[in-house]
Amino acid sequence: MKFSKVMALAGVTLLASGVLAACSGSSAKGEKTFSYTYETDPDNLNYLTTGKAATSNITSNVIDGLMENDRYGNFVPSIAEDWSVSQDGLTYTYTIRKDAKWYTSEGEEYAAVKAQDFVTGLKYAADNKSEALYLVQDSIKGLDAYVKGKVKDFSEVGIKAIDDQTVQYTLNKPESFWNSKTTMGVLAPVNEEFLTSKGSDFAKATDPSSILYNGPYLLKSLVAKSSVEFEKNPNYWDKDNVHIDKVKLSFWDGQDTNKPAETFKAGGFSTARLFPTSASYPETEKEFKDNIVYTPQDSSTYLIGTNIDRQSYKYTSKTTDEQKTSTKKALLNKDFRQAIAFGIDRTAYTSQINGESGATKLLRNLFVPPTFVQADGKNFGELVKEKLVTYGDEWKDVNLDDAQDGLYSPEKAKAEFAKAKTALQAEGVQFPIHLDMPVDQTSTTKVQRVQSLKQSLEATLGTDNVVVDIQQLQKDEVQNVTYFAESAAGEDWDLSDNVGWTPDFADPSTYLDIIKPSVGENTKTYLGFDAGTNNAAAKQVGLEDYEKMVVEAGNENTDVSKRYDKYAAAQAWLTDSALIIPISSQTGRPMLSKMVPFTLPFAYSGNKGTTEPLLYKYLELQDKPVTADEYQKAQDKWKKEKEESNKKAQEDLANHVK
């Protein structure tokens, strides 16, 4: 997918200004309403083919797949009431619950959910070139051949409806993380009769009646740049775990950073992200000094992309072809990219969101978070560090842990730039190098962040060497040349912080596979070239060598420790290349909340237990704002329970091997 979600960089993903009347607690009818915000309209509701978080944020709350996550991150049955895996790890069999039904947007029962619906869904995804196919194309037996046209009959693909209640998948090789993939839309079901009846009108963005629902909520309305509203599905098979009756999301452009806290104070919001740099923050801090909590860092990584093969120059400050050529040559030079990576003051950047006191709580230094997986008593970051130090002295003293800036070093930036300048001048490059960077001009914090980046880079490298040209555009313009660009030809930028990534499943490949130059939808968003085109720039920067490392890691199926060690080597290469430059996580920000702490489903990956999308099933609300003390006690209790629950779930896995 273009995601787990390729995510548009959030100015805030919280509560907007248009729901002042929304109730964040109990109404006169005893209903519970959760009010929140969204920043990006979906371009469709097609959960089977989309690669965008803007769609999955909605559809993950209305469509259930085979499995989901509980509040401790365990995989538990959803539409599948039970499952088993063969001894060789190649065949997964799921039993579909008989009380799972399809409903219209009006809540009328349409049909039972059957095993064939999962077959229909995957065939539709393959036939329509789903952006998410990369998740399963090489996993499911015969699917790659079908997608490439080598096999014409979909019945030869390794998915079978054994009967109405049994669906079976046959894999090419064992994947211990397979169940985490079942939470993604590409493996979700669809009713064939309904799909055929809708034709090209299936899953239209602004039409809730264009899809069927088998999940906890029904989408009631979606008005572009205005609102999204859900209601509890009254006949949902697991309705006892749905505690919120209505959800009201309001569009917010991120411009007025005072608004969320002000509306929370007035009782209009269920939660509100705080902006320590806003004018009203001191007053909010004084009034709610006992209620400000910082959420833990999640697995989402926001970063700076480098466009190594830019083709479009509609939004640019460059005035000559020579400037365009010089910038392109500079971005193809690893020492130049490293100078950029070492020259960005990330703490100053994130302080535009979290203020000085909370700036480090967001910081991330690796694309794959350092604690995402562990092997042989070491976390992933430690494995990467062992590989990274072999690339040069500049990496010997780098700390890759979260919540601190291990990369910012003016001294290293200047040293790497000096090497780059000598080489580039020999190629006829003219300085300063002009770097266009687009930003949504309506979002105060986004503009402040880019201005901070410009200031630190130019202060470190000198404006006679590098100039960051900020292109302040309308929100739609920024998204059209970054997040929503249909091909690399539309990626109109040199540096972009308008993207992030949330993992799809519980394996490092979910991050590292997405920028393989041979296949996928994401190379254009991160690096400005289309995958599968034998791109010359991709070859020049060594991405073919990177892909070989990733493929070798992916082929290690039996020894998890060896697998993670090989992926760590690929991450070390990627870090040294400075092709993508990690900056921050999504969470780790101050907030006020009436959400009962740690009642949400949890997972570092997938669509059924992450912070992006936010899920409303299981969520509980309380009448008064959560205190920091309550939050800490709940977190401590949750961590202890999680450890015990995960251990029990791990032991129970043996019962599913048949």
XYZ file of C-alpha atoms in Angstrom:
658
model
C 0.000 0.000 0.000
C 1.122 3.451 -0.072
C 1.023 3.010 3.620
C 0.780 1.035 6.171
C -0.092 3.743 5.510
C 1.829 6.400 3.871
C 0.623 9.195 6.126
C 0.446 12.830 5.272
C 2.463 14.695 7.892
C 0.029 15.694 10.580
C -0.046 19.202 11.937
C -2.419 17.728 14.463
C -4.517 14.681 14.125
C -6.812 15.938 16.816
C -9.920 17.749 17.270
C -11.181 20.378 15.037
C -13.062 23.572 15.367
C -16.340 22.599 13.771
C -17.947 20.463 16.476
C -18.583 22.899 19.249
C -21.960 21.353 19.916
C -20.672 17.784 19.974
C -21.036 15.989 23.248
C -17.887 14.300 24.504
C -19.598 12.343 27.253
C -23.107 11.205 28.095
C -26.018 12.908 26.386
C -29.548 13.289 27.667
C -30.359 9.970 26.013
C -27.481 8.254 27.744
C -25.544 8.063 24.485
C -21.782 8.368 24.389
C -20.385 10.571 21.637
C -16.712 10.832 20.817
C -15.630 14.012 19.051
C -12.349 14.141 17.251
C -10.825 15.593 14.102
C -9.366 14.644 10.767
C -7.107 16.566 8.391
C -7.255 14.753 5.048
C -10.321 13.797 3.027
C -10.201 10.283 1.535
C -10.260 10.027 -2.240
C -12.280 6.801 -1.958
C -13.632 4.250 0.549
C -12.024 1.300 -1.201
C -10.414 -0.594 1.656
C -9.370 -3.358 -0.766
C -7.222 -1.199 -3.021
C -6.229 1.917 -1.101
C -2.798 2.677 0.222
C -3.720 5.824 2.096
C -4.342 6.402 5.773
C -7.067 8.898 4.908
C -9.208 5.969 3.760
C -8.159 3.339 6.296
C -8.822 5.757 9.164
C -12.475 5.433 8.187
C -12.800 1.924 6.830
C -10.929 0.224 9.692
C -13.817 1.229 11.931
C -16.523 -0.183 9.665
C -14.905 -3.256 8.077
C -13.681 -6.278 10.029
C -11.203 -8.806 8.705
C -10.250 -12.213 10.012
C -8.280 -11.058 13.066
C -7.882 -7.982 15.236
C -5.800 -6.835 18.199
C -6.849 -6.695 21.822
C -5.706 -3.992 24.255
C -2.456 -5.863 24.918
C -1.484 -6.329 21.283
C -2.464 -9.985 21.012
C -4.091 -11.193 17.814
C -7.625 -12.340 18.572
C -10.405 -13.648 16.324
C -12.666 -11.150 14.576
C -14.727 -12.391 11.598
C -12.792 -15.621 12.081
C -13.891 -17.216 15.352
C -10.997 -19.673 15.223
C -7.912 -20.475 13.155
C -5.150 -23.028 12.705
C -1.808 -23.316 10.927
C -0.215 -26.428 9.474
C 2.939 -27.946 10.937
C 5.037 -26.609 8.049
C 3.686 -23.066 8.535
C 2.343 -22.879 4.978
C -1.415 -23.355 5.373
C -3.657 -21.102 7.471
C -7.289 -22.111 7.939
C -9.919 -19.782 9.398
C -13.421 -20.621 10.596
C -15.877 -17.797 9.834
C -18.334 -16.985 12.630
C -21.962 -17.592 11.725
C -23.188 -14.358 13.347
C -21.054 -12.104 11.109
C -23.331 -10.181 8.745
C -23.152 -7.530 6.054
C -25.247 -4.400 6.624
C -26.135 -1.390 4.524
C -25.257 2.121 5.678
C -28.803 2.268 7.109
C -28.126 -0.771 9.284
C -30.293 -3.175 7.279
C -29.028 -6.746 7.056
C -27.846 -7.557 3.521
C -26.254 -11.021 3.751
C -24.111 -13.283 5.890
C -20.348 -12.893 5.683
C -19.040 -16.047 4.016
C -15.660 -17.541 3.236
C -16.166 -16.769 -0.446
C -16.255 -13.051 0.407
C -12.551 -13.226 1.289
C -11.769 -14.914 -2.023
C -13.789 -12.269 -3.870
C -11.994 -9.513 -1.982
C -8.505 -10.722 -2.839
C -9.416 -11.316 -6.485
C -10.835 -7.805 -6.719
C -7.669 -6.378 -5.119
C -5.478 -8.261 -7.593
C -7.582 -7.402 -10.654
C -7.651 -3.733 -9.697
C -3.919 -3.482 -8.926
C -4.403 -2.653 -5.256
C -1.760 -0.378 -3.807
C -1.583 -2.916 -0.973
C -0.755 -5.955 -3.086
C 2.900 -5.793 -2.115
C 1.813 -7.026 1.326
C 0.671 -10.405 0.061
C 1.730 -10.773 -3.578
C 4.848 -12.761 -2.745
C 3.253 -14.442 0.266
C 0.199 -16.245 -1.138
C 0.952 -19.127 -3.477
C 0.259 -18.297 -7.127
C -0.781 -14.689 -6.495
C 2.318 -13.150 -8.051
C 1.860 -15.242 -11.184
C -1.803 -14.200 -11.393
C -1.021 -10.510 -10.947
C 1.646 -10.704 -13.667
C -0.695 -12.498 -16.056
C 1.257 -15.748 -16.087
C -1.762 -17.512 -14.575
C -5.235 -16.542 -15.818
C -7.394 -18.637 -13.511
C -7.711 -17.177 -10.004
C -8.669 -20.613 -8.664
C -4.978 -21.497 -8.940
C -4.136 -18.848 -6.335
C -3.622 -20.104 -2.790
C -6.919 -18.957 -1.296
C -9.898 -21.296 -1.132
C -13.402 -21.188 0.306
C -13.581 -24.758 1.589
C -17.219 -24.166 2.527
C -19.301 -21.173 3.633
C -17.570 -21.016 7.022
C -13.988 -21.997 6.119
C -11.390 -20.015 4.192
C -7.868 -21.310 3.665
C -4.642 -19.615 2.580
C -1.584 -21.415 1.224
C 1.690 -19.500 1.485
C 4.907 -19.766 -0.494
C 7.001 -19.823 2.657
C 6.371 -19.707 6.396
C 5.546 -16.266 7.806
C 5.356 -16.152 11.584
C 3.748 -12.725 11.253
C 1.028 -13.773 8.790
C -1.884 -13.129 11.159
C -0.835 -9.491 11.483
C -1.409 -9.114 7.728
C -5.015 -10.245 8.087
C -5.827 -6.941 9.795
C -5.125 -5.081 6.553
C -7.754 -4.094 4.004
C -6.231 -6.021 1.113
C -7.251 -9.274 2.867
C -10.710 -8.041 3.874
C -13.934 -9.535 2.513
C -16.432 -8.083 0.058
C -19.865 -9.336 -0.986
C -19.746 -10.238 -4.680
C -23.411 -9.515 -5.400
C -23.142 -6.036 -3.899
C -19.822 -5.376 -5.625
C -21.287 -6.276 -9.015
C -24.401 -4.182 -8.437
C -22.355 -1.069 -7.674
C -19.881 -1.395 -10.541
C -17.738 1.725 -10.845
C -19.730 3.367 -8.051
C -18.338 0.934 -5.464
C -16.596 2.686 -2.575
C -17.116 6.291 -3.684
C -15.577 8.707 -1.207
C -18.608 10.767 -0.268
C -21.245 8.013 -0.463
C -21.649 5.828 2.648
C -24.109 3.615 0.746
C -21.397 2.629 -1.748
C -19.990 -0.052 0.582
C -21.387 -2.675 2.948
C -20.501 -2.883 6.626
C -19.580 -5.831 8.829
C -17.766 -3.884 11.547
C -18.615 -2.046 14.769
C -19.701 1.216 13.117
C -21.719 2.480 10.188
C -20.509 5.501 8.249
C -23.439 7.923 8.208
C -22.003 10.918 6.387
C -18.817 12.278 4.855
C -18.721 15.893 3.733
C -15.441 17.000 2.151
C -13.485 19.477 4.244
C -16.268 19.440 6.798
C -17.179 16.328 8.752
C -17.250 12.560 9.083
C -19.887 10.878 11.248
C -20.292 7.288 12.448
C -22.968 5.493 14.440
C -22.702 2.249 16.349
C -23.825 -0.776 14.329
C -26.737 -1.998 16.521
C -26.571 -5.559 15.189
C -22.776 -5.989 15.218
C -21.723 -9.459 16.366
C -19.496 -8.028 19.133
C -21.583 -4.998 20.095
C -20.894 -5.472 23.821
C -17.345 -4.250 23.175
C -18.543 -1.086 21.427
C -18.991 1.561 24.112
C -19.212 4.697 21.959
C -22.582 5.310 20.281
C -21.594 8.091 17.903
C -18.349 9.476 16.513
C -18.149 12.974 15.070
C -15.000 14.013 13.253
C -14.511 17.555 12.051
C -12.136 18.794 9.386
C -9.368 21.037 10.662
C -6.675 22.735 8.623
C -4.353 23.037 11.621
C -4.287 26.812 11.444
C -5.694 27.791 14.843
C -3.647 25.785 17.331
C -5.502 27.330 20.272
C -8.830 25.875 19.204
C -8.541 22.238 20.371
C -7.799 23.139 23.991
C -10.384 25.908 24.032
C -13.103 23.603 22.748
C -12.070 20.830 25.149
C -12.452 23.311 28.012
C -15.961 24.112 26.764
C -16.888 20.426 26.816
C -17.037 20.016 23.057
C -14.178 17.563 22.544
C -13.347 14.179 24.021
C -9.642 14.848 23.723
C -7.368 17.603 22.516
C -3.774 17.727 21.449
C -1.941 20.632 22.995
C 0.505 22.951 21.312
C 3.024 24.352 23.758
C 3.975 27.054 21.242
C 0.412 28.384 20.963
C -0.511 31.678 22.578
C -3.047 30.098 24.914
C -0.842 27.270 26.171
C 0.398 28.999 29.366
C -3.213 29.540 30.415
C -4.130 25.938 29.550
C -1.088 24.629 31.401
C -2.080 26.596 34.477
C -5.719 25.477 34.384
C -5.011 21.817 33.554
C -1.621 21.360 35.187
C -2.676 17.985 36.627
C -4.301 16.740 33.411
C -1.595 17.111 30.751
C -0.376 13.677 29.679
C 2.215 12.600 27.106
C 1.300 9.568 25.050
C 4.020 6.914 24.546
C 5.899 6.924 21.246
C 4.322 4.689 18.645
C 5.746 2.857 15.643
C 4.825 5.557 13.116
C 7.879 7.295 11.671
C 7.789 10.736 10.090
C 10.750 11.633 7.951
C 12.364 13.824 5.321
C 12.324 12.403 1.807
C 14.884 13.306 -0.863
C 13.753 13.583 -4.486
C 16.633 12.028 -6.411
C 14.964 12.282 -9.832
C 12.733 15.348 -9.816
C 10.784 15.971 -13.024
C 8.252 18.677 -12.152
C 9.117 22.314 -11.380
C 5.783 24.083 -11.094
C 6.511 25.092 -7.496
C 10.142 26.182 -7.358
C 12.421 29.109 -6.643
C 14.971 27.881 -9.158
C 15.353 30.284 -12.046
C 17.728 28.386 -14.355
C 18.233 24.877 -15.689
C 21.710 25.007 -14.179
C 20.204 25.342 -10.695
C 17.914 22.374 -11.342
C 20.795 20.231 -12.563
C 23.019 21.262 -9.667
C 20.380 20.311 -7.086
C 19.776 16.951 -8.727
C 23.487 16.147 -8.774
C 23.812 17.210 -5.137
C 20.975 14.949 -3.978
C 22.599 12.028 -5.789
C 25.750 12.543 -3.699
C 25.740 10.550 -0.425
C 28.041 12.966 1.405
C 25.686 15.829 0.544
C 22.679 13.893 1.829
C 24.566 13.026 5.006
C 25.356 16.715 5.474
C 21.607 17.351 5.368
C 20.922 14.507 7.819
C 23.527 15.699 10.306
C 22.603 19.359 9.810
C 18.936 19.231 10.859
C 18.318 20.218 14.467
C 15.503 17.770 15.175
C 14.930 19.022 18.701
C 14.303 22.526 17.377
C 12.045 21.025 14.695
C 9.878 19.040 17.119
C 9.811 21.878 19.634
C 7.515 23.634 17.161
C 4.980 20.949 18.102
C 5.803 19.975 21.661
C 7.613 23.033 23.002
C 11.116 22.891 24.393
C 10.204 20.753 27.403
C 8.505 18.055 25.317
C 10.526 18.205 22.104
C 12.633 15.102 22.730
C 9.586 12.956 23.522
C 8.909 12.700 19.767
C 12.394 12.141 18.365
C 13.278 9.118 16.259
C 16.596 8.277 14.586
C 15.772 5.085 12.647
C 13.142 4.332 10.045
C 12.391 1.045 11.822
C 11.900 2.034 15.484
C 14.742 0.685 17.623
C 12.427 -1.380 19.854
C 10.143 -2.708 17.094
C 11.550 -6.252 17.359
C 14.144 -8.019 19.489
C 16.535 -10.924 18.911
C 19.106 -12.639 21.103
C 18.529 -10.192 23.944
C 19.122 -7.127 21.761
C 16.620 -4.702 20.331
C 16.635 -3.841 16.644
C 18.439 -0.533 17.197
C 21.349 -2.294 18.869
C 21.628 -4.724 15.958
C 21.672 -1.791 13.517
C 24.354 0.065 15.462
C 26.695 -2.937 15.211
C 26.391 -2.793 11.412
C 26.357 0.978 11.042
C 29.717 1.629 12.693
C 31.425 -0.312 9.896
C 30.421 2.410 7.396
C 32.638 5.112 8.827
C 33.822 7.042 11.860
C 30.864 9.419 11.624
C 28.630 6.656 13.041
C 30.740 5.541 16.006
C 29.211 7.853 18.590
C 25.661 7.913 17.225
C 22.867 6.982 19.637
C 19.943 5.422 17.766
C 17.527 5.287 20.715
C 14.198 7.075 20.600
C 13.467 10.323 22.462
C 16.836 11.971 21.780
C 18.570 13.471 18.748
C 21.368 11.078 17.936
C 22.068 12.507 14.483
C 22.306 16.291 14.768
C 25.948 17.348 14.590
C 27.041 20.603 12.915
C 30.635 19.363 12.919
C 29.771 16.186 11.026
C 27.457 18.100 8.695
C 30.248 20.494 7.742
C 32.749 17.668 7.278
C 30.415 15.668 5.014
C 29.493 18.796 3.065
C 33.164 19.640 2.474
C 33.690 16.216 0.885
C 30.526 16.614 -1.180
C 31.432 20.097 -2.388
C 34.826 19.016 -3.672
C 33.291 16.165 -5.657
C 30.361 18.230 -6.925
C 32.494 21.145 -8.057
C 34.479 18.668 -10.145
C 31.154 17.810 -11.824
C 30.514 21.481 -12.608
C 27.887 22.003 -9.893
C 27.207 25.617 -8.983
C 26.557 26.712 -5.402
C 24.460 27.457 -3.450
C 22.288 24.389 -3.877
C 18.627 25.427 -3.823
C 16.285 22.920 -2.153
C 12.542 23.406 -2.678
C 10.444 22.256 0.268
C 6.618 22.475 0.069
C 4.472 23.198 3.111
C 0.786 23.706 3.821
C 0.585 27.446 4.411
C -2.610 27.147 6.458
C -1.007 24.943 9.130
C 0.878 27.084 11.613
C 2.933 24.265 13.123
C 3.896 22.822 9.749
C 5.196 26.174 8.560
C 7.089 26.640 11.825
C 8.700 23.207 11.499
C 9.936 23.822 7.960
C 11.194 27.264 8.940
C 13.104 25.630 11.809
C 14.646 23.096 9.428
C 15.648 25.873 7.037
C 17.231 27.845 9.857
C 19.328 24.984 11.238
C 20.528 23.763 7.837
C 21.460 27.193 6.546
C 23.114 28.160 9.832
C 25.220 25.011 9.790
C 26.165 24.835 6.109
C 25.980 28.511 5.171
C 23.634 30.141 2.677
C 26.509 30.374 0.204
C 26.340 26.573 0.112
C 22.710 25.576 0.713
C 19.428 27.482 0.577
C 16.118 25.899 1.577
C 13.374 27.538 -0.494
C 10.094 27.067 1.360
C 7.150 26.781 -1.020
C 4.057 27.827 0.931
C 1.080 26.309 -0.884
C -2.575 25.582 -0.325
C -3.213 22.266 1.448
C -4.612 20.602 -1.686
C -1.636 21.774 -3.742
C 0.834 20.296 -1.256
C -0.984 16.967 -1.167
C -1.272 16.788 -4.937
C 2.494 17.131 -5.398
C 3.426 14.813 -2.520
C 0.958 12.477 -0.851
C -1.577 12.169 -3.700
C 0.779 12.445 -6.695
C -0.172 9.705 -9.148
C 3.376 9.154 -10.379
C 6.891 10.409 -9.824
C 6.344 12.984 -12.545
C 4.021 14.806 -10.160
C 6.376 14.817 -7.148
C 7.288 18.501 -7.237
C 9.875 18.983 -4.474
C 13.493 18.420 -3.459
C 12.992 17.775 0.259
C 9.615 16.816 1.740
C 8.448 16.229 5.294
C 4.884 15.583 4.140
C 4.964 11.853 4.650
C 5.329 9.174 7.285
C 4.910 5.442 7.619
C 2.990 3.187 9.977
C 3.914 -0.511 9.721
C 1.465 -3.010 8.253
C 2.634 -6.114 10.096
C 5.009 -7.264 12.801
C 8.270 -7.656 10.886
C 11.028 -5.188 9.831
C 10.207 -5.914 6.189
C 7.045 -3.845 6.545
C 9.270 -0.766 6.632
C 12.261 -1.778 4.577
C 10.514 -3.449 1.633
C 8.597 -0.332 0.651
C 11.486 1.413 -1.078
C 12.785 -1.497 -3.103
C 13.382 0.019 -6.569
C 11.853 -2.926 -8.420
C 8.287 -2.862 -7.133
C 5.788 -0.887 -5.083
C 3.951 2.410 -4.823
C 6.143 4.230 -2.342
C 9.443 5.046 -4.017
C 7.806 8.034 -5.679
C 6.566 9.419 -2.340
C 9.863 8.982 -0.541
C 12.454 9.327 -3.284
C 10.785 10.802 -6.360
C 11.030 7.888 -8.804
C 8.619 5.184 -9.964
C 9.519 1.643 -8.939
C 9.948 -0.964 -11.649
C 11.249 1.504 -14.230
C 14.947 0.620 -14.062
C 15.509 4.160 -12.821
C 19.040 5.490 -13.392
C 19.054 7.651 -10.261
C 18.031 4.674 -8.116
C 20.935 2.697 -9.568
C 23.375 5.527 -8.975
C 22.582 5.796 -5.268
C 22.913 2.036 -4.792
C 19.304 1.028 -4.233
C 19.798 -2.177 -6.226
C 22.371 -3.266 -3.631
C 19.922 -2.315 -0.900
C 17.218 -4.450 -2.485
C 19.536 -7.450 -2.570
C 20.047 -7.063 1.192
C 16.323 -6.811 1.829
C 15.543 -9.811 -0.359
C 18.222 -11.886 1.377
C 16.735 -10.981 4.755
C 13.248 -11.856 3.564
C 14.414 -15.274 2.404
C 15.507 -16.176 5.927
C 12.317 -17.918 7.067
C 13.360 -20.355 9.758
C 15.706 -18.461 12.089
C 14.127 -15.240 13.378
C 17.390 -14.008 14.914
C 19.227 -14.343 11.596
C 16.318 -12.713 9.804
C 16.352 -9.653 12.056
C 20.143 -9.443 11.876
C 19.984 -9.281 8.081
C 17.259 -6.655 8.183
C 19.418 -4.684 10.613
C 22.160 -4.706 7.992
C 19.712 -3.300 5.434
C 18.588 -0.594 7.869
C 22.234 0.303 8.522
C 22.780 0.747 4.773
C 19.664 2.891 4.545
C 20.741 5.059 7.461
C 24.189 5.571 5.980
C 22.674 6.448 2.603
C 20.623 9.317 4.117
C 18.072 8.829 1.344
C 15.293 9.092 3.886
C 15.916 10.967 7.117
C 13.821 9.979 10.169
C 12.636 12.795 12.389
C 9.878 11.824 14.795
C 7.132 9.468 15.852
C 3.477 10.380 15.586
C 2.706 10.097 19.292
C 4.583 11.371 22.287
C 2.661 14.641 22.365
C 0.891 16.460 25.207
C -2.861 16.111 25.352
C -5.987 16.476 27.409
C -8.350 13.537 27.328
C -11.552 11.991 28.608
C -10.602 8.646 27.075
C -10.161 5.990 29.738
C -6.416 5.257 29.504
C -5.343 2.097 27.694
C -8.813 0.878 26.707
C -7.956 1.181 23.014
C -6.719 -1.874 21.103
C -2.940 -1.868 20.817
C -0.421 -2.924 18.201
C 2.727 -1.558 16.636
C 1.459 -2.582 13.210
C -1.623 -3.285 11.133
C -5.014 -1.619 10.901
C -6.657 -2.976 14.031
C -4.605 -1.707 16.891
C -2.516 1.329 16.082
C -2.791 5.020 16.801
C -3.234 5.614 13.076
C -5.988 4.781 12.418
C -7.705 5.514 15.692
C -10.203 2.765 16.426
C -13.364 3.327 18.413
C -14.202 -0.281 19.264
C -13.247 -1.037 22.892
C -12.683 2.668 23.640
C -14.288 3.957 26.831
C -14.903 7.544 27.938
C -15.004 9.096 31.371
C -16.795 12.268 32.460
C -13.777 14.160 33.792
C -10.379 14.804 32.200
C -7.789 12.133 32.916
C -5.148 13.244 35.399
C -1.461 12.645 34.800
C -1.416 10.511 37.940
C -4.331 8.383 36.687
C -2.640 7.984 33.345
C 0.666 6.867 34.864
C -0.981 4.350 37.167
C -3.038 2.982 34.284
C 0.075 2.706 32.130
C 2.023 0.862 34.826
C -0.892 -1.530 35.343
C -1.289 -2.051 31.593
C 2.403 -2.814 31.081
C 2.304 -5.496 33.762
C -0.892 -7.025 32.395
C 0.434 -6.833 28.846
C 3.545 -8.806 29.725
C 1.463 -11.547 31.326
C -1.115 -11.548 28.521
C 1.509 -11.683 25.755
C 3.256 -14.580 27.478
C 0.010 -16.518 27.734
C -0.855 -15.759 24.091
C 2.586 -16.953 22.985
C 2.145 -20.199 24.873
C -1.301 -20.640 23.330
C 0.093 -20.463 19.780
C 1.013 -24.140 19.957
C -2.674 -24.984 20.240
C -3.268 -23.559 16.765
C -0.691 -25.742 15.025
C -2.517 -28.695 13.453
